[in-house]
JSON list of C-alpha atoms in Angstrom, two decimals:
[
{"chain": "A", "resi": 158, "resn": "UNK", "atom": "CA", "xyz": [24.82, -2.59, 4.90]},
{"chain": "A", "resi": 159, "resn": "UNK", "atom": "CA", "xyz": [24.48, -5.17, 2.39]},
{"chain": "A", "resi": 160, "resn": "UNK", "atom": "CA", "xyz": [21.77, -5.47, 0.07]},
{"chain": "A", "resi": 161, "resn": "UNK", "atom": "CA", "xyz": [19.98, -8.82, -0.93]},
{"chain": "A", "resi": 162, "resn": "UNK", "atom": "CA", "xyz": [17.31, -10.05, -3.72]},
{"chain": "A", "resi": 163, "resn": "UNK", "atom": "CA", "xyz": [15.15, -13.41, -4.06]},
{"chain": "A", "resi": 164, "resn": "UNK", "atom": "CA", "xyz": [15.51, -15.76, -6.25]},
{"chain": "A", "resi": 165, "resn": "UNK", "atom": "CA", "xyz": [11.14, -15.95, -5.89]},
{"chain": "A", "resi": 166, "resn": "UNK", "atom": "CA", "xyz": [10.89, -13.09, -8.97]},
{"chain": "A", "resi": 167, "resn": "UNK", "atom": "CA", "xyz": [13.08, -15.10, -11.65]},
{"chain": "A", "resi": 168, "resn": "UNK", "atom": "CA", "xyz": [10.78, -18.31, -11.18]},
{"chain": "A", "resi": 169, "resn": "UNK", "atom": "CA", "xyz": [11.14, -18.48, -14.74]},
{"chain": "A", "resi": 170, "resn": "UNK", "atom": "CA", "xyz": [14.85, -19.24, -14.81]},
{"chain": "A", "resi": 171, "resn": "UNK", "atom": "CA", "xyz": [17.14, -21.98, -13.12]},
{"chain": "A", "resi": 172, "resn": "UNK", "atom": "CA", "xyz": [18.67, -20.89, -9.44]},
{"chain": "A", "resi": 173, "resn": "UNK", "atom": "CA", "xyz": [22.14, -20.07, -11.16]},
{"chain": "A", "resi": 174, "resn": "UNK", "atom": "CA", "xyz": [20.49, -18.03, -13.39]},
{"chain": "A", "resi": 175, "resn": "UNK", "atom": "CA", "xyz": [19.16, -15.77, -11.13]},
{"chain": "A", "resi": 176, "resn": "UNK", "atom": "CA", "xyz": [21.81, -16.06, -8.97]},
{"chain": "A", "resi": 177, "resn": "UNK", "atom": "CA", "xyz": [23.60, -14.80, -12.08]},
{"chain": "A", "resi": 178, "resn": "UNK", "atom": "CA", "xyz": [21.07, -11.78, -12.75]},
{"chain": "A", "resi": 179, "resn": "UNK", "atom": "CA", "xyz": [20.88, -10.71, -9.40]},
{"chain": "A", "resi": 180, "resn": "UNK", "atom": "CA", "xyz": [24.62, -10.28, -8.93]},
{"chain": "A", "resi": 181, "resn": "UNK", "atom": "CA", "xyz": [24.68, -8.18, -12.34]},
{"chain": "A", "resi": 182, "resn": "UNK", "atom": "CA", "xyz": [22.41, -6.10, -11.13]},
{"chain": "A", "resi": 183, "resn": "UNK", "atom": "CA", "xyz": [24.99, -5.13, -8.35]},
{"chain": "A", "resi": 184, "resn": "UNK", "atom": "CA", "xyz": [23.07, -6.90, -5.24]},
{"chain": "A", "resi": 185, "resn": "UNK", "atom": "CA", "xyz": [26.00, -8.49, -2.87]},
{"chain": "A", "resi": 186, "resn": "UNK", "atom": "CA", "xyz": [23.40, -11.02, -1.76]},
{"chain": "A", "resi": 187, "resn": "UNK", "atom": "CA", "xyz": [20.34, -13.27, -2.96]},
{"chain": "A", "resi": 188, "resn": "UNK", "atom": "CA", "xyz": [17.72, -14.99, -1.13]},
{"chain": "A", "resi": 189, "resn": "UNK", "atom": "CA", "xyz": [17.36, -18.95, -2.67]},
{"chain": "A", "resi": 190, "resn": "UNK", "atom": "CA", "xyz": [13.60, -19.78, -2.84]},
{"chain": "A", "resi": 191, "resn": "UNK", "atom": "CA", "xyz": [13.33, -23.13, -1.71]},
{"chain": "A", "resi": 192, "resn": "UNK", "atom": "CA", "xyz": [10.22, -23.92, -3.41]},
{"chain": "A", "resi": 193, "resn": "UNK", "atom": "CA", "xyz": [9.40, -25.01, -6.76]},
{"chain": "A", "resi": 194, "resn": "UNK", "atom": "CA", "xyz": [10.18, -24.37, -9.33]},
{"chain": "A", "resi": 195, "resn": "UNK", "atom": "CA", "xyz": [14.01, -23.33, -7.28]},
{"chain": "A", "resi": 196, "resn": "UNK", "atom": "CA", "xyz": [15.20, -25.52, -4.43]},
{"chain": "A", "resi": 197, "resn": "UNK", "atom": "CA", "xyz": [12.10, -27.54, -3.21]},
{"chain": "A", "resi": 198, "resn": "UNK", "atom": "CA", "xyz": [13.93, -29.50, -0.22]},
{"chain": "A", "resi": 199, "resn": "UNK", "atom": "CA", "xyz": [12.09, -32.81, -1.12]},
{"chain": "A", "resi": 200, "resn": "UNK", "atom": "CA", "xyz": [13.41, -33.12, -5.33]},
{"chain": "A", "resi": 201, "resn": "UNK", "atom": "CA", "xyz": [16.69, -31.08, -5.02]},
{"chain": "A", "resi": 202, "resn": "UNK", "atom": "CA", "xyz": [19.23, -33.27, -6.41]},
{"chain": "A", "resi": 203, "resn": "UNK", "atom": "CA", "xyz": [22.90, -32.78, -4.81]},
{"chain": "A", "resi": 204, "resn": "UNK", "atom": "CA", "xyz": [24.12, -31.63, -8.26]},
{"chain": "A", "resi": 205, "resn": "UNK", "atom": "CA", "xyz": [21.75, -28.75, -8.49]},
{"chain": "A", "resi": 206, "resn": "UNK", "atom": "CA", "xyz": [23.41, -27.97, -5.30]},
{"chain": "A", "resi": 207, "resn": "UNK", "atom": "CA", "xyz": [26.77, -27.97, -6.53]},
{"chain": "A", "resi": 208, "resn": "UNK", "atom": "CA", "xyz": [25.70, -25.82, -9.79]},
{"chain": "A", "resi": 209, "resn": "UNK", "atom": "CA", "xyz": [23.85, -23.35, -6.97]},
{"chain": "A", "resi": 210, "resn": "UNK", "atom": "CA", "xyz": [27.20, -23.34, -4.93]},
{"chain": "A", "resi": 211, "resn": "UNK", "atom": "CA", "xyz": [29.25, -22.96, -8.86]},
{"chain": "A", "resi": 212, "resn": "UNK", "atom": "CA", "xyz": [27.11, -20.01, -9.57]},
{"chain": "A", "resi": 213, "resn": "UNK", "atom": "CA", "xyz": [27.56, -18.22, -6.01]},
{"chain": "A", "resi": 214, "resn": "UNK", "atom": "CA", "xyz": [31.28, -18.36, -6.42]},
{"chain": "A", "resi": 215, "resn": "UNK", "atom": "CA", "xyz": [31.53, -17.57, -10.21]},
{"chain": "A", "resi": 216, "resn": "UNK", "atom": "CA", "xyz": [29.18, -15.10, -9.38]},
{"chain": "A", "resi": 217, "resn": "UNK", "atom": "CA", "xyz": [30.99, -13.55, -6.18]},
{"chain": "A", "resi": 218, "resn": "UNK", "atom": "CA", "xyz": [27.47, -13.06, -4.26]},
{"chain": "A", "resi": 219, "resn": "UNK", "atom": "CA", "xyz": [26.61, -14.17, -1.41]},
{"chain": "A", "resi": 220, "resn": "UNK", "atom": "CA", "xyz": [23.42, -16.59, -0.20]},
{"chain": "A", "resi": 221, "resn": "UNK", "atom": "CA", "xyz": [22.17, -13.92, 2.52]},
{"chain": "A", "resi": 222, "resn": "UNK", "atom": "CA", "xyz": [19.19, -16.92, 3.55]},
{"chain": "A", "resi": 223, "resn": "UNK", "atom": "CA", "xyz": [16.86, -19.18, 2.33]},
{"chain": "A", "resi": 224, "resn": "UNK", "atom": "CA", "xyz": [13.34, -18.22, 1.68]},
{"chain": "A", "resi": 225, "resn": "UNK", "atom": "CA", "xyz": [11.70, -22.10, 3.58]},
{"chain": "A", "resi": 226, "resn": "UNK", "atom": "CA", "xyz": [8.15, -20.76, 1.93]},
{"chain": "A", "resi": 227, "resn": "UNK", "atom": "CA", "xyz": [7.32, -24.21, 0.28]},
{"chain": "A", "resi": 228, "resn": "UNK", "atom": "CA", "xyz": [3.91, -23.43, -0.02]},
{"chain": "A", "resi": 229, "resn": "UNK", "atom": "CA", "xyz": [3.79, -24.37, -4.43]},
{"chain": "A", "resi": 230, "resn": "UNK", "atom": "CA", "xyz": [5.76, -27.67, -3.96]},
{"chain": "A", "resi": 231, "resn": "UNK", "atom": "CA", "xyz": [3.23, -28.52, -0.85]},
{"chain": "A", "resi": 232, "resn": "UNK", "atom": "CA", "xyz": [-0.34, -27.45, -2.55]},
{"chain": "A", "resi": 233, "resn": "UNK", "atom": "CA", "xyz": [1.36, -27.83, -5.82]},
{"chain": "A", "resi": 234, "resn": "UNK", "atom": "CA", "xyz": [0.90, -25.94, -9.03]},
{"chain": "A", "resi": 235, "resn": "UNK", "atom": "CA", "xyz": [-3.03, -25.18, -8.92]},
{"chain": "A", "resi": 236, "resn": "UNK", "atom": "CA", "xyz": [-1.65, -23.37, -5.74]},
{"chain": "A", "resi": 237, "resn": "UNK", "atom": "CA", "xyz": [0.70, -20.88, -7.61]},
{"chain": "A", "resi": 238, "resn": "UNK", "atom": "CA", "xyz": [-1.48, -18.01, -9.68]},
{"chain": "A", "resi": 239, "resn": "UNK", "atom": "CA", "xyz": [-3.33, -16.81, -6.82]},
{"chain": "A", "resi": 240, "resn": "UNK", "atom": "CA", "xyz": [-0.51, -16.89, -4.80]},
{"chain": "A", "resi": 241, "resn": "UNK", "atom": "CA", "xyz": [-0.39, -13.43, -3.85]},
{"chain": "A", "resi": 242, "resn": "UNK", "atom": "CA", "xyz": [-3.79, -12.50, -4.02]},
{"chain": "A", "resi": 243, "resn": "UNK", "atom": "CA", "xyz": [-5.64, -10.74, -3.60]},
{"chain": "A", "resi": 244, "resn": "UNK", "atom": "CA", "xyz": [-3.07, -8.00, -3.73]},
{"chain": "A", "resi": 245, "resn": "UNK", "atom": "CA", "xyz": [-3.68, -4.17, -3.72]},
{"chain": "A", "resi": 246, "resn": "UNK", "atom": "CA", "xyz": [-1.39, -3.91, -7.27]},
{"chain": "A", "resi": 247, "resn": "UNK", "atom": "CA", "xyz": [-4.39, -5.68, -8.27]},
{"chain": "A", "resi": 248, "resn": "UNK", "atom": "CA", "xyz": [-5.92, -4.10, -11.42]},
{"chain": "A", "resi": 249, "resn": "UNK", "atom": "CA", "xyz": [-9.16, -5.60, -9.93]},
{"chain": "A", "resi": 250, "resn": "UNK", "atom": "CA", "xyz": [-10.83, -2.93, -7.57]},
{"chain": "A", "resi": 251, "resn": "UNK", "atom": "CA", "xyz": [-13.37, -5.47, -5.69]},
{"chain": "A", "resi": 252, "resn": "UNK", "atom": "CA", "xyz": [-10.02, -7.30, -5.38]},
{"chain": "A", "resi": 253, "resn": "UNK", "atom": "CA", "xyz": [-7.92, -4.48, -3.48]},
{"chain": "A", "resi": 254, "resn": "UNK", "atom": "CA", "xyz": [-11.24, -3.37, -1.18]},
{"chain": "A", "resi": 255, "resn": "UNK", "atom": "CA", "xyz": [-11.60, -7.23, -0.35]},
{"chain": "A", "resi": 256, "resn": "UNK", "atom": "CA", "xyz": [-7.78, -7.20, 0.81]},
{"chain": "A", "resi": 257, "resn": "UNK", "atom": "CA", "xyz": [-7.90, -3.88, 2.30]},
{"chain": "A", "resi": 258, "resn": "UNK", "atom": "CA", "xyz": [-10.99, -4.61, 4.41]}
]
């Protein structure tokens, strides 16, 4: 079995950057958010593309899939903090009963 990781947790660095952490953290695959700030389909430029395919190969990982979830480039950025929540890592207990219940 081969072992993947997204791109969506290293939103603060470029796609070959992550690309470039997740392989040295000895994953043989990553998932490519495309989303913003990674690969939204509707502003990727075909050299970001080609610096995505550089950084695979350079890299020696694999693109296992692409995470389509393009809900922050849709709603755009006032969509992105609660994102996830309410979640129950949420230091918040109202928040974790709301999501439980």
């Amino acid at each position: 079995m081969k072992l993947s990781f997204s791109t969506n947790a290293f939103v603060r660095f470029s796609v070959p950057e992550a690309i470039g952490i997740i392989a040295k953290t000895g994953y043989s695959g990553v998932e490519i958010l495309a989303d913003v700030p990674h690969l939204y389909p509707f502003s990727t430029t075909g050299p970001e593309l080609d610096e995505v395919a550089a950084a695979l190969k350079k890299n020696r990982i694999e693109a296992a899939n692409i995470n389509a979830n393009t809900a922050v480039g849709y709603y755009g950025a006032k969509f992105w903090e609660p994102l996830f929540e309410p979640s129950l890592a949420n230091p918040d207990r109202d928040a974790r009963r709301w999501r439980v219940e």
